[in-house]
Every structure is written in structure tokens, then in C-alpha cells.
Amino acid sequence: MMMWSNFLMQEEDRRRGASGQRARGQHKSGLSPEQEGKIKLALLLTAVGATLAVLAVGTEFWVELNTFKANDSAVCDAAHLGLWKMCTKRLWQADVPVGRETCGPAALPGEANCTYFKFFTTGENARIFQRTTKKEVNLAAAVVAVVGLVFMALGCLCVIMVLSKGAESLLRVGAVCFGLSGLLLLVSLEVFRHSVRALLQRVSPEPPPAPALTYEYSWSLACGVGAGLVLMLGGGCLLLLTLPPWPWGLLCPKQGHRAT
């Protein structure tokens, strides 16, 4: 009887020792609470950039095109467009702010007509106020923005895997993905600016004559600029977390080392 009790106690001790070793091994391979907190803060920063990026790419207030007000008319025309569609609006001149020479802003209430660009489906250029888009430039801006969103999604997936599975090797990959995402969004904005200039220069010779236009960039483009900068900043923060700790220890010694 004593022999069986000793045998069972030895087996129980051996199981506890094995489970303790596995727990210590998992703790060593996982993230420390301090590292996990820093990664979560960086992920929160990139989440702000991701929200701004989705808002920018999904809305059509990248640029506003405004005609000049006419004295003999009670209405005027304005338009706003983004990567995917354009909207023309007929506004009452009485609603336009006093002292403004052009129609707008496009956020004013009025009769709107929105259509998606056909160069994504049939390959046709769009016509706005007797002017024609340059579809190659518009397509390039849209494709670069979509690729940026794909890299952003990959970066989120990598960081989530780091936090949930402890795959620390993916942290640098996620940082690079976020940095590339922000850079591609900024490139898309610059390409879109070139598409706006090309639109203003491609005046149709067919009657009626093209009206004089002014343009101003709107809040969707501002969201895109903010998204690109925030994503690059978040990627930089994540990349700093992958660096070895010894250079930072030399530059920023702890209080305990100073006292000694």
C-alpha cells in the first residue's frame, strides 16, 4: 500500500515539474507586459490612420470644381470627385457665401447627380464641364490607393498575430507593411493631383464652350494626407520596437544605474 502511494506521489510531482517547465518556456517565448503595452499603443495609432485611410478612399470629396457665378442667373454649377465617382451639383446663388466669386462649396444643399467613373468598367473617359479626364492617371491613383489598403490590412494581421500568438518575427513585417501603406497613400494623392491638372487642361473643342473653373482640394484629400502620415509614424514606432535594447540603454540609462 505504501509502495503505491509513493509511486502516485512521484508521478504527481513529475507532472507538476513538466507543466512548470512548459509554462516557463511559454513565458520566455512570449511578450513581456511592457512590450505588449507598447505594441498595443502603436497598433492604436495605426488604427487611427487606417480609419482615415478608409474614409479618404471611400469618399468623393477629394477636389471641388467650381464655376463662376453669373449675374443673370439664380443658380450656379459645382462638382466634386474622388477616386471612384464624381458628383455635379446645381446650387442656388442665394446660398453661396457673400463675397465668394465662384459657386460652392459643394457641401451646400442642391440638386446633385452622382455617377461612377466608367473607365473602371467600359474604359471611357468622363466629361465634367466640357472637360475630359485622363483615365490612365485616374486609374493609377486608384490602383495605388487600393494596394496601400492591402498593405495596411497585412500590417494589421501581422501585429494581431504578434499579440495573439507571440510571433515576434512578424512585428518587423507589420511595421514595413504600415510604412509602405502610408507611402503608397501619399503617392496616390500626388498622382490624383496630376489627374486634376490634366482634367483642367483637356478642354473639349465641341460646343457649348467650356466654362471657366477654379478648384480646391477638400476634406477627403486631407484625410488621405493624415492617414499616410499617421500610418508611416505607426510603422516607424513598431520598427523601433524591433530594435535591440542595448543602444537605447546606452542613450537613456535607468535611474538605478545613475544612483550607482
PDB file of C-alpha atoms in Angstrom:
ATOM      1  CA  MET A   1       0.000   0.000   0.000  1.00  0.00           C
ATOM      2  CA  MET A   2       2.802   2.378   0.903  1.00  0.00           C
ATOM      3  CA  MET A   3       4.567   1.491  -2.340  1.00  0.00           C
ATOM      4  CA  TRP A   4       1.529   2.506  -4.429  1.00  0.00           C
ATOM      5  CA  SER A   5       1.111   5.776  -2.539  1.00  0.00           C
ATOM      6  CA  ASN A   6       4.806   6.646  -3.055  1.00  0.00           C
ATOM      7  CA  PHE A   7       4.508   5.808  -6.749  1.00  0.00           C
ATOM      8  CA  LEU A   8       1.446   8.070  -7.171  1.00  0.00           C
ATOM      9  CA  MET A   9       3.140  10.936  -5.340  1.00  0.00           C
ATOM     10  CA  GLN A  10       6.223  10.647  -7.586  1.00  0.00           C
ATOM     11  CA  GLU A  11       4.023  10.683 -10.685  1.00  0.00           C
ATOM     12  CA  GLU A  12       2.188  13.786  -9.468  1.00  0.00           C
ATOM     13  CA  ASP A  13       5.473  15.584  -8.736  1.00  0.00           C
ATOM     14  CA  ARG A  14       6.788  14.693 -12.181  1.00  0.00           C
ATOM     15  CA  ARG A  15       3.657  16.065 -13.874  1.00  0.00           C
ATOM     16  CA  ARG A  16       3.849  19.300 -11.934  1.00  0.00           C
ATOM     17  CA  GLY A  17       7.504  19.710 -12.852  1.00  0.00           C
ATOM     18  CA  ALA A  18       6.789  19.131 -16.537  1.00  0.00           C
ATOM     19  CA  SER A  19       3.871  21.577 -16.550  1.00  0.00           C
ATOM     20  CA  GLY A  20       6.015  24.194 -14.775  1.00  0.00           C
ATOM     21  CA  GLN A  21       8.779  23.823 -17.339  1.00  0.00           C
ATOM     22  CA  ARG A  22       6.279  24.226 -20.185  1.00  0.00           C
ATOM     23  CA  ALA A  23       4.813  27.331 -18.543  1.00  0.00           C
ATOM     24  CA  ARG A  24       8.299  28.827 -18.088  1.00  0.00           C
ATOM     25  CA  GLY A  25       9.149  28.072 -21.699  1.00  0.00           C
ATOM     26  CA  GLN A  26       5.957  29.722 -22.914  1.00  0.00           C
ATOM     27  CA  HIS A  27       6.642  32.744 -20.753  1.00  0.00           C
ATOM     28  CA  LYS A  28      10.137  33.103 -22.182  1.00  0.00           C
ATOM     29  CA  SER A  29       8.944  32.855 -25.771  1.00  0.00           C
ATOM     30  CA  GLY A  30       6.043  35.286 -25.226  1.00  0.00           C
ATOM     31  CA  LEU A  31       5.960  39.070 -24.915  1.00  0.00           C
ATOM     32  CA  SER A  32       6.553  40.898 -21.685  1.00  0.00           C
ATOM     33  CA  PRO A  33       3.689  43.082 -20.410  1.00  0.00           C
ATOM     34  CA  GLU A  34       5.748  46.204 -21.192  1.00  0.00           C
ATOM     35  CA  GLN A  35       6.387  45.120 -24.794  1.00  0.00           C
ATOM     36  CA  GLU A  36       2.763  44.145 -25.259  1.00  0.00           C
ATOM     37  CA  GLY A  37       1.609  47.542 -23.999  1.00  0.00           C
ATOM     38  CA  LYS A  38       3.907  49.401 -26.388  1.00  0.00           C
ATOM     39  CA  ILE A  39       2.752  47.300 -29.336  1.00  0.00           C
ATOM     40  CA  LYS A  40      -0.888  47.943 -28.451  1.00  0.00           C
ATOM     41  CA  LEU A  41      -0.258  51.692 -28.333  1.00  0.00           C
ATOM     42  CA  ALA A  42       1.389  51.577 -31.752  1.00  0.00           C
ATOM     43  CA  LEU A  43      -1.495  49.472 -33.059  1.00  0.00           C
ATOM     44  CA  LEU A  44      -3.962  52.058 -31.744  1.00  0.00           C
ATOM     45  CA  LEU A  45      -2.058  54.753 -33.632  1.00  0.00           C
ATOM     46  CA  THR A  46      -2.163  52.755 -36.850  1.00  0.00           C
ATOM     47  CA  ALA A  47      -5.880  52.107 -36.289  1.00  0.00           C
ATOM     48  CA  VAL A  48      -6.446  55.869 -36.399  1.00  0.00           C
ATOM     49  CA  GLY A  49      -4.517  56.013 -39.669  1.00  0.00           C
ATOM     50  CA  ALA A  50      -6.468  53.057 -41.055  1.00  0.00           C
ATOM     51  CA  THR A  51      -9.785  54.768 -40.239  1.00  0.00           C
ATOM     52  CA  LEU A  52      -8.673  57.942 -42.005  1.00  0.00           C
ATOM     53  CA  ALA A  53      -7.442  55.921 -44.989  1.00  0.00           C
ATOM     54  CA  VAL A  54     -10.729  54.060 -45.448  1.00  0.00           C
ATOM     55  CA  LEU A  55     -12.654  57.330 -45.062  1.00  0.00           C
ATOM     56  CA  ALA A  56     -10.485  59.053 -47.670  1.00  0.00           C
ATOM     57  CA  VAL A  57     -10.539  56.286 -50.265  1.00  0.00           C
ATOM     58  CA  GLY A  58     -14.247  55.625 -49.874  1.00  0.00           C
ATOM     59  CA  THR A  59     -15.496  59.215 -50.241  1.00  0.00           C
ATOM     60  CA  GLU A  60     -15.617  61.523 -53.256  1.00  0.00           C
ATOM     61  CA  PHE A  61     -14.660  64.888 -51.738  1.00  0.00           C
ATOM     62  CA  TRP A  62     -11.056  64.911 -52.929  1.00  0.00           C
ATOM     63  CA  VAL A  63     -11.393  68.019 -55.064  1.00  0.00           C
ATOM     64  CA  GLU A  64     -14.145  70.540 -55.770  1.00  0.00           C
ATOM     65  CA  LEU A  65     -14.589  72.180 -59.178  1.00  0.00           C
ATOM     66  CA  ASN A  66     -16.445  75.485 -59.097  1.00  0.00           C
ATOM     67  CA  THR A  67     -17.802  77.675 -61.892  1.00  0.00           C
ATOM     68  CA  PHE A  68     -18.038  81.449 -61.570  1.00  0.00           C
ATOM     69  CA  LYS A  69     -21.341  82.977 -60.583  1.00  0.00           C
ATOM     70  CA  ALA A  70     -23.350  84.676 -63.340  1.00  0.00           C
ATOM     71  CA  ASN A  71     -25.274  87.869 -62.645  1.00  0.00           C
ATOM     72  CA  ASP A  72     -28.197  86.909 -64.869  1.00  0.00           C
ATOM     73  CA  SER A  73     -28.843  83.509 -63.255  1.00  0.00           C
ATOM     74  CA  ALA A  74     -30.196  82.395 -59.905  1.00  0.00           C
ATOM     75  CA  VAL A  75     -28.264  79.087 -59.962  1.00  0.00           C
ATOM     76  CA  CYS A  76     -24.669  78.016 -60.496  1.00  0.00           C
ATOM     77  CA  ASP A  77     -22.856  74.714 -61.025  1.00  0.00           C
ATOM     78  CA  ALA A  78     -20.242  72.951 -58.939  1.00  0.00           C
ATOM     79  CA  ALA A  79     -18.777  69.445 -58.825  1.00  0.00           C
ATOM     80  CA  HIS A  80     -16.745  67.258 -56.508  1.00  0.00           C
ATOM     81  CA  LEU A  81     -14.973  63.999 -57.285  1.00  0.00           C
ATOM     82  CA  GLY A  82     -12.787  61.310 -55.793  1.00  0.00           C
ATOM     83  CA  LEU A  83     -11.164  58.090 -56.926  1.00  0.00           C
ATOM     84  CA  TRP A  84     -14.343  56.269 -57.895  1.00  0.00           C
ATOM     85  CA  LYS A  85     -17.106  58.714 -58.775  1.00  0.00           C
ATOM     86  CA  MET A  86     -17.989  62.323 -59.421  1.00  0.00           C
ATOM     87  CA  CYS A  87     -20.978  64.437 -58.447  1.00  0.00           C
ATOM     88  CA  THR A  88     -22.221  67.581 -60.176  1.00  0.00           C
ATOM     89  CA  LYS A  89     -24.407  69.969 -58.210  1.00  0.00           C
ATOM     90  CA  ARG A  90     -26.677  72.859 -59.132  1.00  0.00           C
ATOM     91  CA  LEU A  91     -26.728  75.356 -56.283  1.00  0.00           C
ATOM     92  CA  TRP A  92     -28.787  78.442 -55.592  1.00  0.00           C
ATOM     93  CA  GLN A  93     -26.613  81.536 -55.700  1.00  0.00           C
ATOM     94  CA  ALA A  94     -28.500  82.871 -52.696  1.00  0.00           C
ATOM     95  CA  ASP A  95     -26.986  80.015 -50.615  1.00  0.00           C
ATOM     96  CA  VAL A  96     -23.418  80.797 -51.707  1.00  0.00           C
ATOM     97  CA  PRO A  97     -21.492  82.798 -49.075  1.00  0.00           C
ATOM     98  CA  VAL A  98     -21.457  86.534 -49.671  1.00  0.00           C
ATOM     99  CA  GLY A  99     -18.238  87.753 -51.256  1.00  0.00           C
ATOM    100  CA  ARG A 100     -17.433  84.428 -52.918  1.00  0.00           C
ATOM    101  CA  GLU A 101     -16.972  84.820 -56.662  1.00  0.00           C
ATOM    102  CA  THR A 102     -17.323  81.132 -57.503  1.00  0.00           C
ATOM    103  CA  CYS A 103     -20.060  78.597 -56.912  1.00  0.00           C
ATOM    104  CA  GLY A 104     -19.763  76.447 -53.829  1.00  0.00           C
ATOM    105  CA  PRO A 105     -18.781  74.964 -51.525  1.00  0.00           C
ATOM    106  CA  ALA A 106     -20.096  71.624 -52.753  1.00  0.00           C
ATOM    107  CA  ALA A 107     -21.463  70.741 -49.323  1.00  0.00           C
ATOM    108  CA  LEU A 108     -24.318  73.233 -49.827  1.00  0.00           C
ATOM    109  CA  PRO A 109     -27.758  71.728 -50.499  1.00  0.00           C
ATOM    110  CA  GLY A 110     -28.720  71.471 -54.138  1.00  0.00           C
ATOM    111  CA  GLU A 111     -29.693  69.194 -56.991  1.00  0.00           C
ATOM    112  CA  ALA A 112     -26.962  66.544 -57.216  1.00  0.00           C
ATOM    113  CA  ASN A 113     -26.161  63.980 -59.892  1.00  0.00           C
ATOM    114  CA  CYS A 114     -23.538  61.378 -58.974  1.00  0.00           C
ATOM    115  CA  THR A 115     -22.079  58.766 -61.336  1.00  0.00           C
ATOM    116  CA  TYR A 116     -19.238  56.292 -61.081  1.00  0.00           C
ATOM    117  CA  PHE A 117     -16.330  56.680 -63.448  1.00  0.00           C
ATOM    118  CA  LYS A 118     -16.738  54.440 -66.473  1.00  0.00           C
ATOM    119  CA  PHE A 119     -13.022  53.879 -67.051  1.00  0.00           C
ATOM    120  CA  PHE A 120     -13.214  51.117 -64.406  1.00  0.00           C
ATOM    121  CA  THR A 121     -15.755  49.180 -66.495  1.00  0.00           C
ATOM    122  CA  THR A 122     -16.007  50.259 -70.144  1.00  0.00           C
ATOM    123  CA  GLY A 123     -12.762  52.227 -70.306  1.00  0.00           C
ATOM    124  CA  GLU A 124     -14.456  55.505 -71.238  1.00  0.00           C
ATOM    125  CA  ASN A 125     -13.232  58.880 -70.065  1.00  0.00           C
ATOM    126  CA  ALA A 126     -15.580  61.044 -68.016  1.00  0.00           C
ATOM    127  CA  ARG A 127     -16.682  64.534 -69.035  1.00  0.00           C
ATOM    128  CA  ILE A 128     -17.023  67.309 -66.472  1.00  0.00           C
ATOM    129  CA  PHE A 129     -17.899  70.853 -67.518  1.00  0.00           C
ATOM    130  CA  GLN A 130     -16.795  70.238 -71.127  1.00  0.00           C
ATOM    131  CA  ARG A 131     -13.516  68.769 -69.941  1.00  0.00           C
ATOM    132  CA  THR A 132     -12.304  65.187 -70.256  1.00  0.00           C
ATOM    133  CA  THR A 133     -10.486  63.088 -67.675  1.00  0.00           C
ATOM    134  CA  LYS A 134      -7.241  61.310 -68.425  1.00  0.00           C
ATOM    135  CA  LYS A 135      -8.233  57.788 -67.437  1.00  0.00           C
ATOM    136  CA  GLU A 136      -4.683  56.383 -67.215  1.00  0.00           C
ATOM    137  CA  VAL A 137      -3.759  58.828 -64.449  1.00  0.00           C
ATOM    138  CA  ASN A 138      -7.040  58.320 -62.580  1.00  0.00           C
ATOM    139  CA  LEU A 139      -6.667  54.551 -62.780  1.00  0.00           C
ATOM    140  CA  ALA A 140      -3.111  54.755 -61.489  1.00  0.00           C
ATOM    141  CA  ALA A 141      -4.208  56.828 -58.482  1.00  0.00           C
ATOM    142  CA  ALA A 142      -6.999  54.360 -57.639  1.00  0.00           C
ATOM    143  CA  VAL A 143      -4.795  51.265 -58.036  1.00  0.00           C
ATOM    144  CA  VAL A 144      -2.014  52.706 -55.863  1.00  0.00           C
ATOM    145  CA  ALA A 145      -4.566  53.584 -53.153  1.00  0.00           C
ATOM    146  CA  VAL A 146      -6.025  50.061 -53.195  1.00  0.00           C
ATOM    147  CA  VAL A 147      -2.556  48.496 -52.951  1.00  0.00           C
ATOM    148  CA  GLY A 148      -1.885  50.776 -49.981  1.00  0.00           C
ATOM    149  CA  LEU A 149      -5.035  49.498 -48.275  1.00  0.00           C
ATOM    150  CA  VAL A 150      -3.923  45.909 -48.910  1.00  0.00           C
ATOM    151  CA  PHE A 151      -0.569  46.549 -47.233  1.00  0.00           C
ATOM    152  CA  MET A 152      -2.421  48.209 -44.357  1.00  0.00           C
ATOM    153  CA  ALA A 153      -4.580  45.100 -43.877  1.00  0.00           C
ATOM    154  CA  LEU A 154      -1.489  42.869 -43.954  1.00  0.00           C
ATOM    155  CA  GLY A 155       0.176  45.046 -41.323  1.00  0.00           C
ATOM    156  CA  CYS A 156      -2.866  44.770 -39.041  1.00  0.00           C
ATOM    157  CA  LEU A 157      -2.884  40.996 -39.476  1.00  0.00           C
ATOM    158  CA  CYS A 158       0.817  40.712 -38.626  1.00  0.00           C
ATOM    159  CA  VAL A 159       0.513  42.789 -35.451  1.00  0.00           C
ATOM    160  CA  ILE A 160      -2.571  40.845 -34.338  1.00  0.00           C
ATOM    161  CA  MET A 161      -0.609  37.605 -34.822  1.00  0.00           C
ATOM    162  CA  VAL A 162       2.204  39.027 -32.706  1.00  0.00           C
ATOM    163  CA  LEU A 163      -0.177  39.870 -29.861  1.00  0.00           C
ATOM    164  CA  SER A 164      -2.244  36.679 -30.011  1.00  0.00           C
ATOM    165  CA  LYS A 165       0.333  34.029 -30.980  1.00  0.00           C
ATOM    166  CA  GLY A 166       3.563  35.629 -29.807  1.00  0.00           C
ATOM    167  CA  ALA A 167       5.074  35.543 -33.313  1.00  0.00           C
ATOM    168  CA  GLU A 168       7.574  38.348 -32.690  1.00  0.00           C
ATOM    169  CA  SER A 169       9.228  37.828 -36.080  1.00  0.00           C
ATOM    170  CA  LEU A 170       6.106  39.253 -37.731  1.00  0.00           C
ATOM    171  CA  LEU A 171       6.423  42.573 -35.910  1.00  0.00           C
ATOM    172  CA  ARG A 172       9.022  43.900 -38.334  1.00  0.00           C
ATOM    173  CA  VAL A 173       6.952  42.679 -41.288  1.00  0.00           C
ATOM    174  CA  GLY A 174       3.923  44.527 -39.931  1.00  0.00           C
ATOM    175  CA  ALA A 175       5.966  47.694 -39.421  1.00  0.00           C
ATOM    176  CA  VAL A 176       7.189  47.604 -43.022  1.00  0.00           C
ATOM    177  CA  CYS A 177       3.642  46.987 -44.283  1.00  0.00           C
ATOM    178  CA  PHE A 178       2.304  50.006 -42.405  1.00  0.00           C
ATOM    179  CA  GLY A 179       5.138  52.195 -43.661  1.00  0.00           C
ATOM    180  CA  LEU A 180       4.560  51.102 -47.259  1.00  0.00           C
ATOM    181  CA  SER A 181       0.825  51.649 -46.863  1.00  0.00           C
ATOM    182  CA  GLY A 182       1.302  55.251 -45.742  1.00  0.00           C
ATOM    183  CA  LEU A 183       3.820  55.909 -48.500  1.00  0.00           C
ATOM    184  CA  LEU A 184       1.524  54.480 -51.184  1.00  0.00           C
ATOM    185  CA  LEU A 185      -1.377  56.603 -49.977  1.00  0.00           C
ATOM    186  CA  LEU A 186       0.746  59.732 -50.301  1.00  0.00           C
ATOM    187  CA  VAL A 187       1.838  58.635 -53.781  1.00  0.00           C
ATOM    188  CA  SER A 188      -1.826  58.122 -54.704  1.00  0.00           C
ATOM    189  CA  LEU A 189      -2.613  61.666 -53.573  1.00  0.00           C
ATOM    190  CA  GLU A 190       0.158  63.077 -55.737  1.00  0.00           C
ATOM    191  CA  VAL A 191      -0.993  61.081 -58.763  1.00  0.00           C
ATOM    192  CA  PHE A 192      -4.533  62.340 -58.178  1.00  0.00           C
ATOM    193  CA  ARG A 193      -3.259  65.921 -58.169  1.00  0.00           C
ATOM    194  CA  HIS A 194      -1.762  65.291 -61.593  1.00  0.00           C
ATOM    195  CA  SER A 195      -5.096  63.881 -62.783  1.00  0.00           C
ATOM    196  CA  VAL A 196      -6.860  67.093 -61.689  1.00  0.00           C
ATOM    197  CA  ARG A 197      -4.390  69.226 -63.620  1.00  0.00           C
ATOM    198  CA  ALA A 198      -4.813  67.004 -66.671  1.00  0.00           C
ATOM    199  CA  LEU A 199      -8.613  67.348 -66.406  1.00  0.00           C
ATOM    200  CA  LEU A 200      -8.454  71.139 -66.353  1.00  0.00           C
ATOM    201  CA  GLN A 201      -6.197  71.208 -69.419  1.00  0.00           C
ATOM    202  CA  ARG A 202      -8.201  68.765 -71.570  1.00  0.00           C
ATOM    203  CA  VAL A 203     -10.892  71.202 -72.767  1.00  0.00           C
ATOM    204  CA  SER A 204     -13.295  69.843 -75.374  1.00  0.00           C
ATOM    205  CA  PRO A 205     -13.492  71.887 -78.613  1.00  0.00           C
ATOM    206  CA  GLU A 206     -17.153  70.933 -79.119  1.00  0.00           C
ATOM    207  CA  PRO A 207     -19.891  73.454 -78.280  1.00  0.00           C
ATOM    208  CA  PRO A 208     -21.016  74.730 -75.862  1.00  0.00           C
ATOM    209  CA  PRO A 209     -17.825  76.451 -74.720  1.00  0.00           C
ATOM    210  CA  ALA A 210     -16.240  75.205 -71.531  1.00  0.00           C
ATOM    211  CA  PRO A 211     -16.889  77.451 -68.510  1.00  0.00           C
ATOM    212  CA  ALA A 212     -14.053  78.921 -66.524  1.00  0.00           C
ATOM    213  CA  LEU A 213     -13.267  76.812 -63.445  1.00  0.00           C
ATOM    214  CA  THR A 214     -11.480  77.053 -60.169  1.00  0.00           C
ATOM    215  CA  TYR A 215     -10.612  74.086 -57.996  1.00  0.00           C
ATOM    216  CA  GLU A 216      -9.881  73.462 -54.349  1.00  0.00           C
ATOM    217  CA  TYR A 217      -8.927  70.286 -52.532  1.00  0.00           C
ATOM    218  CA  SER A 218     -11.444  69.092 -49.975  1.00  0.00           C
ATOM    219  CA  TRP A 219     -11.638  67.120 -46.739  1.00  0.00           C
ATOM    220  CA  SER A 220     -11.284  63.629 -48.230  1.00  0.00           C
ATOM    221  CA  LEU A 221      -7.833  64.515 -49.517  1.00  0.00           C
ATOM    222  CA  ALA A 222      -6.948  65.978 -46.118  1.00  0.00           C
ATOM    223  CA  CYS A 223      -7.964  62.654 -44.536  1.00  0.00           C
ATOM    224  CA  GLY A 224      -5.693  60.863 -47.032  1.00  0.00           C
ATOM    225  CA  VAL A 225      -2.719  63.060 -46.123  1.00  0.00           C
ATOM    226  CA  GLY A 226      -3.333  62.484 -42.412  1.00  0.00           C
ATOM    227  CA  ALA A 227      -3.733  58.735 -42.959  1.00  0.00           C
ATOM    228  CA  GLY A 228      -0.464  58.462 -44.864  1.00  0.00           C
ATOM    229  CA  LEU A 229       1.498  60.354 -42.212  1.00  0.00           C
ATOM    230  CA  VAL A 230      -0.077  58.509 -39.272  1.00  0.00           C
ATOM    231  CA  LEU A 231       0.480  55.088 -40.861  1.00  0.00           C
ATOM    232  CA  MET A 232       4.129  55.901 -41.550  1.00  0.00           C
ATOM    233  CA  LEU A 233       4.527  57.121 -37.966  1.00  0.00           C
ATOM    234  CA  GLY A 234       2.895  53.961 -36.607  1.00  0.00           C
ATOM    235  CA  GLY A 235       5.104  51.785 -38.784  1.00  0.00           C
ATOM    236  CA  GLY A 236       8.166  53.661 -37.535  1.00  0.00           C
ATOM    237  CA  CYS A 237       7.140  53.123 -33.911  1.00  0.00           C
ATOM    238  CA  LEU A 238       6.669  49.396 -34.499  1.00  0.00           C
ATOM    239  CA  LEU A 239      10.036  49.223 -36.245  1.00  0.00           C
ATOM    240  CA  LEU A 240      11.725  50.867 -33.254  1.00  0.00           C
ATOM    241  CA  LEU A 241      10.258  48.173 -31.019  1.00  0.00           C
ATOM    242  CA  THR A 242      12.038  45.506 -33.064  1.00  0.00           C
ATOM    243  CA  LEU A 243      15.479  47.028 -32.480  1.00  0.00           C
ATOM    244  CA  PRO A 244      17.754  45.514 -29.800  1.00  0.00           C
ATOM    245  CA  PRO A 245      17.520  47.240 -26.413  1.00  0.00           C
ATOM    246  CA  TRP A 246      21.232  47.911 -25.870  1.00  0.00           C
ATOM    247  CA  PRO A 247      21.565  51.145 -27.912  1.00  0.00           C
ATOM    248  CA  TRP A 248      18.613  52.664 -26.041  1.00  0.00           C
ATOM    249  CA  GLY A 249      20.087  51.563 -22.742  1.00  0.00           C
ATOM    250  CA  LEU A 250      23.281  53.493 -23.506  1.00  0.00           C
ATOM    251  CA  LEU A 251      21.396  56.617 -24.613  1.00  0.00           C
ATOM    252  CA  CYS A 252      18.789  56.521 -21.831  1.00  0.00           C
ATOM    253  CA  PRO A 253      20.293  54.884 -18.708  1.00  0.00           C
ATOM    254  CA  LYS A 254      17.902  53.910 -15.952  1.00  0.00           C
ATOM    255  CA  GLN A 255      17.649  55.749 -12.633  1.00  0.00           C
ATOM    256  CA  GLY A 256      19.164  52.816 -10.790  1.00  0.00           C
ATOM    257  CA  HIS A 257      22.353  52.931 -12.841  1.00  0.00           C
ATOM    258  CA  ARG A 258      22.688  56.682 -12.226  1.00  0.00           C
ATOM    259  CA  ALA A 259      22.450  56.222  -8.491  1.00  0.00           C
ATOM    260  CA  THR A 260      25.186  53.587  -8.543  1.00  0.00           C
TER     261      THR A 260
END
